[in-house]
GROMACS .gro file of N, CA, C and O in nm:
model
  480
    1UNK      N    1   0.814   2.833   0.743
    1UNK     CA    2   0.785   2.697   0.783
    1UNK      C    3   0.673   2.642   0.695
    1UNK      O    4   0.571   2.710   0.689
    2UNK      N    5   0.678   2.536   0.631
    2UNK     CA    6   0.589   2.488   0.539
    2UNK      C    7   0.459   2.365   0.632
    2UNK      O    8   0.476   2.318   0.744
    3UNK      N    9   0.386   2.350   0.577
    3UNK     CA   10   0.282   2.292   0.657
    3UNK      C   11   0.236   2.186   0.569
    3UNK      O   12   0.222   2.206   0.448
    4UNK      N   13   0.202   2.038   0.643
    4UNK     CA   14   0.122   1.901   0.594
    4UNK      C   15   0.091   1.906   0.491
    4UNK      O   16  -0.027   1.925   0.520
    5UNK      N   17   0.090   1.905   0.384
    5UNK     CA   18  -0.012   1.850   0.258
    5UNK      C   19  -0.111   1.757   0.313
    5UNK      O   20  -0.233   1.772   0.322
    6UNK      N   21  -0.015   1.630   0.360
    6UNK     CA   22  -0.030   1.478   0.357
    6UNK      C   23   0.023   1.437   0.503
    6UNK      O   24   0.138   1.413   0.540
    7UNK      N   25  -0.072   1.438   0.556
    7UNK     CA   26   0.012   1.343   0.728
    7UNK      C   27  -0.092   1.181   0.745
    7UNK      O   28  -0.214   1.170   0.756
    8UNK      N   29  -0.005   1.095   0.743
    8UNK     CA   30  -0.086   0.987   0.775
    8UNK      C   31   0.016   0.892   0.908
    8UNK      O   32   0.137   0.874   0.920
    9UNK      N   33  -0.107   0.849   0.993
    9UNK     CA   34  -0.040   0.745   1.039
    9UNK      C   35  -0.048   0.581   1.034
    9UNK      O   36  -0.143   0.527   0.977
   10UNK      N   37   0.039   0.519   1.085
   10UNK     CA   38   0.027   0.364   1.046
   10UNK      C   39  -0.013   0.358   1.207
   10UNK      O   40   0.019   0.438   1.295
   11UNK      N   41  -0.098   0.229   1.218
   11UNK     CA   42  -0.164   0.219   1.314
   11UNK      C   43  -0.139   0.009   1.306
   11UNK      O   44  -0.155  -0.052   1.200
   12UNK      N   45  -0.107  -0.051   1.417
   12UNK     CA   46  -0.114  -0.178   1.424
   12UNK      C   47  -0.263  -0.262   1.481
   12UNK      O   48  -0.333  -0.256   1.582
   13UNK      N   49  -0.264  -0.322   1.381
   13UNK     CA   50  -0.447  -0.349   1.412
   13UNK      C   51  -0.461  -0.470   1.474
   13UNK      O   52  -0.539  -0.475   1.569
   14UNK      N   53  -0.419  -0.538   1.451
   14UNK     CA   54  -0.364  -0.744   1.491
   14UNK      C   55  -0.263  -0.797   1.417
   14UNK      O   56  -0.204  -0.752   1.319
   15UNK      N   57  -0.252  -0.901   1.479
   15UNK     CA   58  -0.204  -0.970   1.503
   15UNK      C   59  -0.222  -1.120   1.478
   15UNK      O   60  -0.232  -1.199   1.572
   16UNK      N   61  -0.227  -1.166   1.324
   16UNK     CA   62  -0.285  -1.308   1.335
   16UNK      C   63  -0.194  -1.434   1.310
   16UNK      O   64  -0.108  -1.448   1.223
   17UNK      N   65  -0.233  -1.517   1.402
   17UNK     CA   66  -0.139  -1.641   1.392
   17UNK      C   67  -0.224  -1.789   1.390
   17UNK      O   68  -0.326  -1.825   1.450
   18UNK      N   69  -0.134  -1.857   1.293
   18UNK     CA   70  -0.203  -1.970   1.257
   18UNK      C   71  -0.271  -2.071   1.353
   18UNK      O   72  -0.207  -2.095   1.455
   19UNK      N   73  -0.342  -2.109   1.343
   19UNK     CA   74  -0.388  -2.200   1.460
   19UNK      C   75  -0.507  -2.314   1.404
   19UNK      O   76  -0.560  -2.296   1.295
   20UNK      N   77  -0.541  -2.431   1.490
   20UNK     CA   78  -0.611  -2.528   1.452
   20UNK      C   79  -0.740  -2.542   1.563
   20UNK      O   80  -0.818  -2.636   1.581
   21UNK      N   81  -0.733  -2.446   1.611
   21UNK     CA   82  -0.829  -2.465   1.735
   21UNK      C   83  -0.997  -2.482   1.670
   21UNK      O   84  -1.006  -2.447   1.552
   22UNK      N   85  -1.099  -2.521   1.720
   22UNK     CA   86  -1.213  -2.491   1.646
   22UNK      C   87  -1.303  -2.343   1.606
   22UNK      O   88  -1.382  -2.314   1.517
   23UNK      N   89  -1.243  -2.271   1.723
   23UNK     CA   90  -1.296  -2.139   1.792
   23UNK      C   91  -1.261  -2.038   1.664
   23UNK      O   92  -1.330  -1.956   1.604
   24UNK      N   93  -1.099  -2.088   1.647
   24UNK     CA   94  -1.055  -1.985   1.560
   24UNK      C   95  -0.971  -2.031   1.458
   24UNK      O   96  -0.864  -1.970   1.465
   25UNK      N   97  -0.973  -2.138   1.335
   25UNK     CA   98  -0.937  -2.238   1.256
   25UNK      C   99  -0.897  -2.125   1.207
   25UNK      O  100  -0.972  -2.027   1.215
   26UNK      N  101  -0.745  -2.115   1.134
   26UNK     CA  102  -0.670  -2.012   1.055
   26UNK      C  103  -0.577  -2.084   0.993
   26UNK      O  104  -0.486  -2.109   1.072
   27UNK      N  105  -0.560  -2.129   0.889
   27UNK     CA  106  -0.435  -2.204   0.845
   27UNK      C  107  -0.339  -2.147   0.779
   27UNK      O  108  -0.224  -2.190   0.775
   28UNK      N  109  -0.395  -2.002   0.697
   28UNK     CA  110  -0.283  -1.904   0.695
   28UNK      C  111  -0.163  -1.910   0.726
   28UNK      O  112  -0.117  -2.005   0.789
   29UNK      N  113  -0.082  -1.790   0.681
   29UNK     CA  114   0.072  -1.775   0.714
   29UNK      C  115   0.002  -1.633   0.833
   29UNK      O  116  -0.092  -1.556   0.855
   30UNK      N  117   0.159  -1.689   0.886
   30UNK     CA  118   0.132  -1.530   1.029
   30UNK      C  119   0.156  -1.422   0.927
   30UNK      O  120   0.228  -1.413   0.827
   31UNK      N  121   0.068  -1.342   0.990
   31UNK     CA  122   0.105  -1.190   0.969
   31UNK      C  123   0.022  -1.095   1.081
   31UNK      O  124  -0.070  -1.123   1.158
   32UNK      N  125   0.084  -0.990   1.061
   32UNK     CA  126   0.039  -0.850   1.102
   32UNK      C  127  -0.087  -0.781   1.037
   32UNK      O  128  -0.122  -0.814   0.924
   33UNK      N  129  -0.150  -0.689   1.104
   33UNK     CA  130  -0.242  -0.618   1.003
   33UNK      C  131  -0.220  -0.507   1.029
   33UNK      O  132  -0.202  -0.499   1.151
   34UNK      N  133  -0.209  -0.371   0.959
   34UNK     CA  134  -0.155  -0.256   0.983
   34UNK      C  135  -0.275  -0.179   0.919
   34UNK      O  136  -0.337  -0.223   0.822
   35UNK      N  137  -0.302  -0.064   0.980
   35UNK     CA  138  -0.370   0.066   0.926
   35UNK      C  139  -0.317   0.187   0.876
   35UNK      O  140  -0.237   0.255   0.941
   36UNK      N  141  -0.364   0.219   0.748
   36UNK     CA  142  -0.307   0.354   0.761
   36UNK      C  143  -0.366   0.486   0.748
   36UNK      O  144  -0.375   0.547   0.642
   37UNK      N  145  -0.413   0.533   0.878
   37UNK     CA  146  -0.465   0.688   0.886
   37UNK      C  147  -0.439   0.760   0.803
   37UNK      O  148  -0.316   0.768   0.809
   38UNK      N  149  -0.482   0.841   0.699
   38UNK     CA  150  -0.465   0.994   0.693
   38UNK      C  151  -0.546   1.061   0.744
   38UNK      O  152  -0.667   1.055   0.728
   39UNK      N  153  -0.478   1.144   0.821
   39UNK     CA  154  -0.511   1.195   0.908
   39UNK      C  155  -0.546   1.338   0.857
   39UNK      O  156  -0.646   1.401   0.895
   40UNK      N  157  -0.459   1.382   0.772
   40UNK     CA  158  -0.501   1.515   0.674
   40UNK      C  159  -0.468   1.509   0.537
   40UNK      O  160  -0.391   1.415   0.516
   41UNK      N  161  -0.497   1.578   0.429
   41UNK     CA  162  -0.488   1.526   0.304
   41UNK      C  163  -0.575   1.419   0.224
   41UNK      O  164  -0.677   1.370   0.274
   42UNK      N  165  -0.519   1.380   0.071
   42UNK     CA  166  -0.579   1.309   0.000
   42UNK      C  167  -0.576   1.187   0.013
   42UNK      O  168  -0.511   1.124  -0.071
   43UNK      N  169  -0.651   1.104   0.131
   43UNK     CA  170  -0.654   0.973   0.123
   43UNK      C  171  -0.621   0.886   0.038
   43UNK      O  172  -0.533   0.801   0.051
   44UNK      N  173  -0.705   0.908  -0.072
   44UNK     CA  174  -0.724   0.787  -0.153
   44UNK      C  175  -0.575   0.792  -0.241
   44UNK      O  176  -0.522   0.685  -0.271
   45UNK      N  177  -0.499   0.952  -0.290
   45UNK     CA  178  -0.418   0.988  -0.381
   45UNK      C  179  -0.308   0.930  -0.295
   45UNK      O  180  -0.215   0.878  -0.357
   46UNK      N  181  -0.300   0.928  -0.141
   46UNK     CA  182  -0.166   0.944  -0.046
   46UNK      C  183  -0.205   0.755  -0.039
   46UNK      O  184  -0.095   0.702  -0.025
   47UNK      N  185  -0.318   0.642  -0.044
   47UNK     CA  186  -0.327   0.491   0.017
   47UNK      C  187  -0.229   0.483  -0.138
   47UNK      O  188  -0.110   0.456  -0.124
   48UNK      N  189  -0.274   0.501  -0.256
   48UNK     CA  190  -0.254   0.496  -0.359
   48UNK      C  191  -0.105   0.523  -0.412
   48UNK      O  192  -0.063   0.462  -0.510
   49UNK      N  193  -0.030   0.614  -0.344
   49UNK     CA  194   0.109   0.611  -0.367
   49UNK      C  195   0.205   0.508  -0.280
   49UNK      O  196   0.304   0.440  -0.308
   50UNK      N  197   0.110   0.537  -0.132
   50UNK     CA  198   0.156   0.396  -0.040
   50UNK      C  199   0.160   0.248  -0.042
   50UNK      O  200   0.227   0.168   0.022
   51UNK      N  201   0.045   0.230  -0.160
   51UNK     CA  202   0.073   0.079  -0.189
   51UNK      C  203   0.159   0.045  -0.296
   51UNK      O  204   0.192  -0.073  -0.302
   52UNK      N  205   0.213   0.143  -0.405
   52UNK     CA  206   0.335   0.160  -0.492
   52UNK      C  207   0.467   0.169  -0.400
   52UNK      O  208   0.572   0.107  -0.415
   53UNK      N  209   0.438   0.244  -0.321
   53UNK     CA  210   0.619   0.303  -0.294
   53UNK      C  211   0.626   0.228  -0.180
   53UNK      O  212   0.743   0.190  -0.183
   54UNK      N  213   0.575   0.179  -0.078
   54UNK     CA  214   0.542   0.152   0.074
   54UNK      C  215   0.663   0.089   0.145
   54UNK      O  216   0.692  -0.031   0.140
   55UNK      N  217   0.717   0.169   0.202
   55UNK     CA  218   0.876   0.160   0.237
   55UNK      C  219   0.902   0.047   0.336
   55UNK      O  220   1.009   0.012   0.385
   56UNK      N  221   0.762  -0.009   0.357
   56UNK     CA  222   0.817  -0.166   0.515
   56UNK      C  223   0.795  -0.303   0.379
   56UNK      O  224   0.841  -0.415   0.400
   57UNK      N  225   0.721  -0.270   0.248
   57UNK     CA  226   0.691  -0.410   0.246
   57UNK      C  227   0.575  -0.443   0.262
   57UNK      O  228   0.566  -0.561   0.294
   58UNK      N  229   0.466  -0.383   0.252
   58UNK     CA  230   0.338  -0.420   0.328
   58UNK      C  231   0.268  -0.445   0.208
   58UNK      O  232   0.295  -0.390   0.101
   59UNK      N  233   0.165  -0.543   0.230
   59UNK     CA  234   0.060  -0.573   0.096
   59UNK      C  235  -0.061  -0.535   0.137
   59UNK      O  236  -0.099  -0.564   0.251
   60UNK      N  237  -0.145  -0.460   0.043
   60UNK     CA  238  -0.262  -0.360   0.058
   60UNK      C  239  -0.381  -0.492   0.074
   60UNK      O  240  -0.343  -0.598   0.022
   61UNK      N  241  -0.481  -0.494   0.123
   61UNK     CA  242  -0.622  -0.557   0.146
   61UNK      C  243  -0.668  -0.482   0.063
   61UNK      O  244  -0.701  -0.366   0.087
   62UNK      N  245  -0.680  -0.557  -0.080
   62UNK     CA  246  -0.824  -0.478  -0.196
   62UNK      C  247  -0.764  -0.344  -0.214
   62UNK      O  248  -0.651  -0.317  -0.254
   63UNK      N  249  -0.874  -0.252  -0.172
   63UNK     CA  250  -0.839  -0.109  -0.146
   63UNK      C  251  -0.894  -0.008  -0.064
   63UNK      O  252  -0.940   0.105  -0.083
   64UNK      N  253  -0.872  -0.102   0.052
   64UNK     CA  254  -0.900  -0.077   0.166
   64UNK      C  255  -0.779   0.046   0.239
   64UNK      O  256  -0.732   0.132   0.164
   65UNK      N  257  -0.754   0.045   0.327
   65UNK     CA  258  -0.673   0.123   0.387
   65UNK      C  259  -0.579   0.058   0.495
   65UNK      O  260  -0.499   0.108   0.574
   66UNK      N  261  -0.620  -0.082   0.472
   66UNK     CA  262  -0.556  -0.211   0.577
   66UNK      C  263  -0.460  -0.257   0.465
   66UNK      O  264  -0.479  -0.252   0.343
   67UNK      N  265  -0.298  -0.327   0.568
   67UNK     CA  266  -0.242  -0.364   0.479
   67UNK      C  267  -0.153  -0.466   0.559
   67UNK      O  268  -0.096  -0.424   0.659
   68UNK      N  269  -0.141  -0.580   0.525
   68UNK     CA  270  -0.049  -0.704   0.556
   68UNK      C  271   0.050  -0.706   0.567
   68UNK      O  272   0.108  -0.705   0.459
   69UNK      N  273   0.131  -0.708   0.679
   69UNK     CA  274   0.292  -0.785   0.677
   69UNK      C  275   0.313  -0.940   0.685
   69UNK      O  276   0.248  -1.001   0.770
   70UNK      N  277   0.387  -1.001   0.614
   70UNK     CA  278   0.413  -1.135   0.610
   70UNK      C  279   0.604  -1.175   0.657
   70UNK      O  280   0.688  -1.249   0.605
   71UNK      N  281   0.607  -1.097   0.760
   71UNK     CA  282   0.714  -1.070   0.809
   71UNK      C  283   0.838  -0.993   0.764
   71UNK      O  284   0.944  -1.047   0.795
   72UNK      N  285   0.847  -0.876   0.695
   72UNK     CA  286   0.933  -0.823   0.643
   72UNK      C  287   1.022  -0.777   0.785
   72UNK      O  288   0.999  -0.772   0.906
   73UNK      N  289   1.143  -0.744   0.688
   73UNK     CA  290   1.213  -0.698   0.817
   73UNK      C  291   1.240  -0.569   0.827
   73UNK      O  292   1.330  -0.525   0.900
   74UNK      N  293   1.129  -0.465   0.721
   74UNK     CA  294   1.122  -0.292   0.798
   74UNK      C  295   0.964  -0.292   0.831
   74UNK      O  296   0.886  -0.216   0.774
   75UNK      N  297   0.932  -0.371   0.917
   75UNK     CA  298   0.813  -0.353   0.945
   75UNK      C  299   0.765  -0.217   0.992
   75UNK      O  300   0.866  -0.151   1.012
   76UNK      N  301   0.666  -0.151   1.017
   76UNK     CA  302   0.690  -0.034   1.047
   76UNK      C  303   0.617  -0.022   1.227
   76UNK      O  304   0.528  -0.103   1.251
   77UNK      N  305   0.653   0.061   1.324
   77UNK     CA  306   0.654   0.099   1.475
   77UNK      C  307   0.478   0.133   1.455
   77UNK      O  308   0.426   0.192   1.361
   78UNK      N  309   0.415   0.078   1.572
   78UNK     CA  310   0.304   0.137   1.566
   78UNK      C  311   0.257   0.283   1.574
   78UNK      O  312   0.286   0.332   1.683
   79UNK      N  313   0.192   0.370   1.489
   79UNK     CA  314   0.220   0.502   1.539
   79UNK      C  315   0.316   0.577   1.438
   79UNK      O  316   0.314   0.700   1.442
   80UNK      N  317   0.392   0.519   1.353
   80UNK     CA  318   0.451   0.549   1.309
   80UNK      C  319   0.395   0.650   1.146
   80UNK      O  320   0.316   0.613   1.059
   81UNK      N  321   0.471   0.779   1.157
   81UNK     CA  322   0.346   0.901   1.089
   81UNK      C  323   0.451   0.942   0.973
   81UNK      O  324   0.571   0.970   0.985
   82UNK      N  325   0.374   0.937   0.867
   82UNK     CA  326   0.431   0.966   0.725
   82UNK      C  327   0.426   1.106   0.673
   82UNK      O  328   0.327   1.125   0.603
   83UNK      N  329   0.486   1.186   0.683
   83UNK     CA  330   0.419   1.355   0.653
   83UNK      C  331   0.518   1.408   0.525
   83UNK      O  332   0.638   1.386   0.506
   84UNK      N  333   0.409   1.494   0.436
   84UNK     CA  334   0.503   1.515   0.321
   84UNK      C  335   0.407   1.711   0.295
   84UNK      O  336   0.295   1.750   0.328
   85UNK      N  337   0.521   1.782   0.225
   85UNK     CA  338   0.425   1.866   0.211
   85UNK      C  339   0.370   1.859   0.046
   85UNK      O  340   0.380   1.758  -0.024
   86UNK      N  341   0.330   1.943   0.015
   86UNK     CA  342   0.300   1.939  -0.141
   86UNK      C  343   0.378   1.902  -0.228
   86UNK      O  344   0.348   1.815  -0.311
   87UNK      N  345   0.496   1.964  -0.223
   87UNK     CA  346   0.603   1.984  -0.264
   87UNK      C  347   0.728   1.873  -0.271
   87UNK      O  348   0.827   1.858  -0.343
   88UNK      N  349   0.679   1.812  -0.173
   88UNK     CA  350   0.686   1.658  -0.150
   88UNK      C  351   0.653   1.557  -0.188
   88UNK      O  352   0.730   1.469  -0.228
   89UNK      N  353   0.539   1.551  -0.181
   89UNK     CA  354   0.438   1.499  -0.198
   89UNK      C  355   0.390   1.459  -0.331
   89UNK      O  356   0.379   1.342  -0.370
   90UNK      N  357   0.362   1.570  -0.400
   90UNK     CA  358   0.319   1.600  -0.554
   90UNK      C  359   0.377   1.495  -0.634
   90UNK      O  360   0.315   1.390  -0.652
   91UNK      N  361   0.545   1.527  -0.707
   91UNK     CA  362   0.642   1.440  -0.765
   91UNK      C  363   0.587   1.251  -0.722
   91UNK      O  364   0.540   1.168  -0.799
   92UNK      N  365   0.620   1.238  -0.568
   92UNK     CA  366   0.622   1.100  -0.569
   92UNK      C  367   0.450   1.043  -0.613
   92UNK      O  368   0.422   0.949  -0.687
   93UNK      N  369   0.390   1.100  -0.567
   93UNK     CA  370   0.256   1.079  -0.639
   93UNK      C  371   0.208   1.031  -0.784
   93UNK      O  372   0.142   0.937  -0.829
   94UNK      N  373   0.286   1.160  -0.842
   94UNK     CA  374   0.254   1.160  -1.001
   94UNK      C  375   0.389   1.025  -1.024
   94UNK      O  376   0.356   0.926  -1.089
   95UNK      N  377   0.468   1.031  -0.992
   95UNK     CA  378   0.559   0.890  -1.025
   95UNK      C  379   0.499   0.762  -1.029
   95UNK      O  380   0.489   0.679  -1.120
   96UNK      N  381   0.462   0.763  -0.914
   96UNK     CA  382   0.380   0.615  -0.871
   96UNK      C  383   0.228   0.557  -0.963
   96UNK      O  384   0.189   0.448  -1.005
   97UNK      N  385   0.158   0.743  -0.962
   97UNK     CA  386   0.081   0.673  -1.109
   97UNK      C  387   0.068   0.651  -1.193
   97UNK      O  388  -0.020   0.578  -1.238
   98UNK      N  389   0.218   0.750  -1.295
   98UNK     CA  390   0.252   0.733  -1.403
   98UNK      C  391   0.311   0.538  -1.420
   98UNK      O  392   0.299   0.453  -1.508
   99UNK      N  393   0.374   0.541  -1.280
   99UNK     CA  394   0.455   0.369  -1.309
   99UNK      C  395   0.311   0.276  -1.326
   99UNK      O  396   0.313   0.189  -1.414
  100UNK      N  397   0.203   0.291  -1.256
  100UNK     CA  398   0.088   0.220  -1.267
  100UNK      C  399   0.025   0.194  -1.416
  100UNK      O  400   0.005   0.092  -1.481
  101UNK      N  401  -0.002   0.366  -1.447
  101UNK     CA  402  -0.046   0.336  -1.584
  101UNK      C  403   0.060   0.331  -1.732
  101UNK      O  404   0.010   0.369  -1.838
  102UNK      N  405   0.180   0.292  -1.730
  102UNK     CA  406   0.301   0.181  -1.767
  102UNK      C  407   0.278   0.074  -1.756
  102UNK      O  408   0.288   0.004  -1.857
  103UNK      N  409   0.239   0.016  -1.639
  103UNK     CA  410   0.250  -0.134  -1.628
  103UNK      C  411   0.133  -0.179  -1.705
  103UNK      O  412   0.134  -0.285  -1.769
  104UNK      N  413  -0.023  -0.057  -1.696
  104UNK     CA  414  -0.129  -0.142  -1.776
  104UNK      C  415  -0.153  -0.151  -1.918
  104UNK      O  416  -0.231  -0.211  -1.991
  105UNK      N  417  -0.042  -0.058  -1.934
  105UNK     CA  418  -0.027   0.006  -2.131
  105UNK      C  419   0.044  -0.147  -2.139
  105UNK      O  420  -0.021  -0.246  -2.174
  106UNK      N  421   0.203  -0.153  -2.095
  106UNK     CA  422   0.257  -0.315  -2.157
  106UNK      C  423   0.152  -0.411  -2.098
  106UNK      O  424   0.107  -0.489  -2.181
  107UNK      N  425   0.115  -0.419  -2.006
  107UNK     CA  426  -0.028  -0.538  -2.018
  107UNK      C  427  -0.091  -0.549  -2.140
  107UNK      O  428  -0.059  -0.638  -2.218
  108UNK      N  429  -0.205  -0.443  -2.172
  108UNK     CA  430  -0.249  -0.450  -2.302
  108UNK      C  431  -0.164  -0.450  -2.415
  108UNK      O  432  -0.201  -0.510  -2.516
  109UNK      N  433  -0.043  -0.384  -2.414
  109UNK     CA  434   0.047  -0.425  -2.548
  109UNK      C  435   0.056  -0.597  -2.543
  109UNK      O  436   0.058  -0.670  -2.641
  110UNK      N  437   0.058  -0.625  -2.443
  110UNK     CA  438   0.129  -0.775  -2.436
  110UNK      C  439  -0.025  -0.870  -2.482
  110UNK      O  440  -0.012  -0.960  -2.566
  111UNK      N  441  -0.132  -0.849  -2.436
  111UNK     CA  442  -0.238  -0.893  -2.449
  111UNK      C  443  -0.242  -0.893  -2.636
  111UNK      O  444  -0.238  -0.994  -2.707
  112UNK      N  445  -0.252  -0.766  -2.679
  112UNK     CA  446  -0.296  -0.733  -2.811
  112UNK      C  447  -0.186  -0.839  -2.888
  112UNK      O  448  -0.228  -0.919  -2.971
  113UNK      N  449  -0.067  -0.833  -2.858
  113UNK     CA  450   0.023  -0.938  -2.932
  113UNK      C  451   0.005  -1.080  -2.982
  113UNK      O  452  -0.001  -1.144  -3.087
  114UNK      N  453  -0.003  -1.102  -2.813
  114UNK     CA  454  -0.069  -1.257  -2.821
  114UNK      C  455  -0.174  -1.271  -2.872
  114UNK      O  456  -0.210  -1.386  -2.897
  115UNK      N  457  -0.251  -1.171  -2.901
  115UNK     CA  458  -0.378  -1.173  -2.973
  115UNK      C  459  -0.356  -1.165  -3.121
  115UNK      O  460  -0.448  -1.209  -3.190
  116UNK      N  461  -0.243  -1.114  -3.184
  116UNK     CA  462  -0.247  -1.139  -3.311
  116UNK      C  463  -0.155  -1.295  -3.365
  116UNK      O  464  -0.164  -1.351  -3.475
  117UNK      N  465  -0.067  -1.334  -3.241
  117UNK     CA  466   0.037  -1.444  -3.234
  117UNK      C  467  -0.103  -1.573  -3.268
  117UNK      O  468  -0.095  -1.660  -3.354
  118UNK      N  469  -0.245  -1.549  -3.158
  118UNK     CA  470  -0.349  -1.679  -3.192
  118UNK      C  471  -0.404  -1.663  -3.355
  118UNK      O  472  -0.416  -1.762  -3.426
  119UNK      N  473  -0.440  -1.503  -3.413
  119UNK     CA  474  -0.515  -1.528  -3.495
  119UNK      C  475  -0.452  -1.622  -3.645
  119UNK      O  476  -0.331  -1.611  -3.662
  120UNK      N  477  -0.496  -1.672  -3.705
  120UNK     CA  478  -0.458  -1.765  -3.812
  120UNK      C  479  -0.432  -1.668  -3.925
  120UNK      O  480  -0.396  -1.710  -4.035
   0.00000   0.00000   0.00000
């Protein structure tokens, strides 16, 4: 029987909806606010693959451990617990940061271009 690497749970935090009142002026779009526990394992390595891969749709706050729904429709159950073992775990990890640091290499390729496209 293999055991947790990585167990986290999602936790529902509020609930915010637009309103004009004075008390609580929000003009925002509704959304949800969701948490996500790890509960064992590498936090920061396991928030960090979750805001790449994050299977409801959810948008991360900064890099925090809070994360926004703007109504998707796999929102996720409160309570609802993500568990992977190493072995599991490992692969989608290294995927998600390899795709990260891809996206910032063509950033700077794309930057450096346009940078020679201005010079005269």
């Amino acid at each position: 029987m293999s055991s947790s690497y990585v167990r986290a749970q999602i936790r529902h935090v509020e609930e915010v909806i637009q309103s004009d009142g004075p008390d609580d002026y929000f003009t925002g779009p509704d959304h949800d606010v969701y948490e996500v526990l790890v509960e064992h394992g590498p936090a920061a390595a396991f928030l960090d693959w979750f805001q790449q891969e994050d299977p409801y749709d959810l948008c991360r706050i900064g890099d925090t451990a809070q994360f926004i729904d703007l109504g998707s429709a796999k929102s996720p159950h409160d309570g609802a617990v993500i568990d992977f073992t190493f072995d599991e775990f490992f692969p989608r990890w290294l995927e998600a940061v390899a795709d990260v640091a891809k996206a910032h290499l063509a950033r700077m390729a794309s930057t450096a271009i346009d940078a020679l496209h201005d010079d005269p």
